């Protein structure tokens, strides 16, 4: 009898991690589609922003950027704690990340209401539409990410982290970092360029 | 694995078993294919016999008020839904949904998909998608009249077609189907990356799996872009935005770029799986290893990669910058190279084989012959100046059907013949399927080959009555000829439907490996049980195409068979390599 | 091959030969590929049908062959790409200098052809505007400026090998030089609604003198409307359902 071959895959492959990464590729393409549309509309049209339309608040959005960046950092700490088998630390840092995420959303909402009051309506110009659609689609992703984090915080009360939850946390972290990276892209394309 | 205690609803309706989900997809999509086929019959009636009412038309919705005649707006609806149903509800779900689900775990030696729940969800999100699309016939204003491509402004403003809710339902339906297909893709990729049986490294995967893997990557990367475009179109229609309306700063061509960025990769989504099936079936029934396995795998990757940079070849006449046209022309020409590699390797596989003429093999060989025709007509269209003339003519319609029917559907017929025993534990009746094959192949060519000639004559597509034009009047006899053959082609399909249904219950019982094939699915019982493999997942010792190995008595050598072959490296060593 | 080319409508523009020549070239190249592959398929299907006492040859492929059938088609395709690029440049490269200009506007479901009036400028009240009939002089390049009032249409002149979408929001310029007088049909080639099938127009190619005479007469016949309306497309009232702004 020949010797049994080497196993290619170990018995407990981390499907959730691979699956999340694969899913995030789809997510990136979704935003790529939206950003592509934005670029076509912006550079295909004559003036941007159209006359009479408010300029996007670079500073306020910078605050959002800071909030979501800090949130990602907090999440890194959570993962470090998780890998160091520090369950309470994991929970604390997850909470911090979620909190900063909520702050990010709050800043976004402030921005929208301020722009709306200055006359940047949703449907009138493509300038307004692309802005709300891009930031809105992003906020939608952020909300689901924050909910994910909050559920994890809520569930994580033991002094250890069960295997299933460990995977959920790792996957959630990947997702949340993705939300952050997308925001940075949006910040650069919408506000800075 | 307490199979006996699972209640009916969990076992057959909300099942998480990949095989059940695959078969669910198969049934539902075949139903939709019949719907799409019937719509095609209406198309052909109108073109062949524009002045006569459709038989029984007085009893059909939309036709009744017109004494059974197909009005121009109804004609638009009929071919738009024909294309949409065939593409979104029949072909893609059969290839990825049915065969992707059924085959991936079985052929890689896994017990199920990586995410069974997500898998179930991907089916149950496709179903409402299908229902929404079908129901659009019955709402105020009827179903879409804008082709399967739904170009705005026609599709963005209700007043231009009079279709309101129907168009919205179409958009939402495609969004649902797209979401389902992304979920499926995540599952397939994760499963193939993570859950292969011991010894199944990438270059031992059957080409079917390679093809389904690459297809999943295409679906994953392309569908989200379509989703974003569909969202914009829906916003334009319902919220008054101006993505595609020049009056508000929008760009009409933006839709075409986004749509074809998805839909060109989508046409490869619709052919690659069939290419995979055909590769496996040709090797099995020629009793020969596939010729150039690695070349076959790499050419799949090349087609997929290039598929993302050729979308502009649908837009040569759209007003896009002619210089961009040149770039897209060049990339389109290049994409024929990997297709050439595949074609010649299929021929190489047949060379000095021992060809067993089963219905599966006949359909697979028909795939090769008609795919070549469809592919070569693509070269005419890729040539920008030629495309000026043949764009939006029947030359394109001929191309579509040579690749999608001649290619994909023959591949699907082959695959159904081939895997039917594994799905249902019974064989289909061979004699009937041979007759079905011969008739389908003949009528197919008689229907669609003359369309090239119509296209050369300048016959536009998407028109309900070519006799409006003097220069097209001489083509009417051809249109009649095509229509008659199309009806015969449609009628022939009842043979297949009848055989399918009959064989489900009365077909000859199949043993595990009726075709004496090598891949893992033939190790499982027919039909395969829940969990696929009993106690022990199979171990893989060699590639999938070890047919007619010298020194082995049988003319096949399954991947899971631990025999060492005299004169070859011991199987264990090969596995370590 | 030539009998095959007769399926094409008679070509009557300066570049119809370019298009047809490329068609023929591709027909030859793909014809060879077609015959080669189909003949091999049929021959193999016959010779290598199953026979008792024979075994299939055990081979996994051949790298030389792989190389050959990668490189040979690639050479032909690169060649076709260059031929194509040249032809495309002839047609789309630069529009020959000409003073014959017609503005073509598509709308559901008719074609509007607009010539300059005596003032020599477009979009003024004295423009000559004719629906569904286009007149062009033979032997002279003409520039067509395509626009659309509502949805995408496509101006298709089969005998002239000209097809170009008319896209709302864009003005797209194409040119054509008829080589033969006569009456031809114009079609709309892009699905544009329930009247798409019937969006037909006529094209009369006239001799230079006839054309000049006709144009002069048409210009003289124009009665400028009492209160001048801006003649720009989009500004004119659309008879069909106007899109909600
Ligand atoms: C399964 C689906 C499928 C596949 C595989 C293809 C494959 C190809 N298609 Fe096709 N295509 C469609 C489905 C598909 N297409 C559909 C549905 C449309 C219409 C959409 C609509 O408007 O509704 C379309 C439209 C379409 C157009 C737009 C035409 C127009 O609207 O004006 C073009 C233009 O370039 C094109 C080109 C090609 C090319 C070059 C290939 C190549 O991949 C083909 C490569 C294969 C070969 C070339 C044959 C094998 C090779 C050899 C035997 C080697 C020797 C060959 C040479 C040396 C030339 N296709
Ligand atoms: C896979 C895709 C597919 C398939 C199979 C077909 C099949 C057919 N098509 Fe279709 N067609 C398209 C995709 C397809 N088509 C697309 C994308 C368009 C463009 C639409 C647009 O312009 O927007 C188009 C357009 C199109 C036109 C042009 C309309 C126009 O431009 O005005 C015409 C005209 O003749 C036509 C005819 C036919 C005919 C006669 C068939 C016949 O082959 C039909 C025969 C019947 C069947 C194939 C069904 C049989 C059923 C089964 C085999 C299932 C078995 C079931 C069980 C076992 C339970 N089609
Ligand atoms: Cu206008 Cu078709
Ligand atoms: Cu394409």
XYZ file of C-alpha atoms in Angstrom, chain A residues 1-10 13-16 18-19 22-23 25-27 29-30 33-34 36-37 40-41 44-45 122-126 129-130 133, chain B residues 114-115 182 186 189-190 194-196 198-201 220-221 224-225 228 232 235 239-243 248-251 254 258 261 539-541 562 572 575-576:
78
model
C 0.000 0.000 0.000
C 1.324 3.445 -0.880
C 1.620 5.907 1.903
C -1.411 8.141 2.278
C -0.713 11.523 0.756
C -0.119 14.662 2.700
C -3.270 16.499 3.597
C -3.649 19.684 1.619
C -6.161 21.265 3.900
C -6.090 21.019 7.644
C -10.015 25.524 7.771
C -11.227 28.932 8.752
C -14.021 29.282 6.258
C -15.394 32.397 7.852
C -11.757 33.234 3.690
C -15.446 33.781 3.055
C -14.008 36.908 -0.722
C -17.163 38.787 0.148
C -13.876 41.692 -2.886
C -17.471 41.889 -4.029
C -17.991 44.846 -1.715
C -16.354 46.138 -6.695
C -19.684 47.594 -5.624
C -18.887 50.828 -9.636
C -20.224 53.789 -7.687
C -16.569 54.940 -11.407
C -19.958 56.540 -11.994
C -17.624 59.851 -15.171
C -20.279 62.297 -14.027
C -17.965 64.523 -17.980
C -19.815 67.596 -16.787
C -30.603 64.712 -3.239
C -32.149 64.554 -6.667
C -31.557 67.950 -8.262
C -27.923 67.764 -9.314
C -25.674 64.793 -9.958
C -26.890 62.675 -5.816
C -23.459 61.134 -6.100
C -25.437 57.925 -2.676
C -18.531 25.951 3.253
C -21.676 27.865 4.206
C -22.807 36.865 -5.275
C -18.618 33.521 -2.068
C -14.762 30.141 -3.881
C -14.437 29.468 -0.177
C -10.697 25.472 1.729
C -12.490 22.194 1.523
C -10.746 20.011 -1.013
C -6.798 15.251 1.052
C -4.538 15.040 -1.994
C -6.750 17.237 -4.169
C -4.359 20.022 -5.026
C -18.042 37.970 -7.576
C -16.231 40.811 -9.291
C -21.638 44.156 -7.768
C -20.984 46.652 -10.540
C -24.608 49.614 -8.464
C -28.814 54.166 -10.079
C -33.182 55.919 -8.375
C -36.499 59.257 -6.862
C -35.996 61.653 -9.737
C -32.205 61.544 -9.809
C -30.314 62.181 -13.043
C -27.564 59.597 -13.319
C -29.726 67.051 -14.986
C -26.045 66.610 -15.656
C -26.201 62.849 -16.164
C -24.489 60.757 -18.811
C -22.548 55.726 -18.226
C -21.427 49.874 -16.254
C -18.593 45.944 -17.545
C -8.336 10.598 -0.637
C -6.993 11.752 -3.957
C -3.947 10.122 -5.489
C -4.688 3.948 -4.362
C 1.855 8.175 -2.883
C 0.572 12.798 -4.358
C 3.433 14.404 -2.479
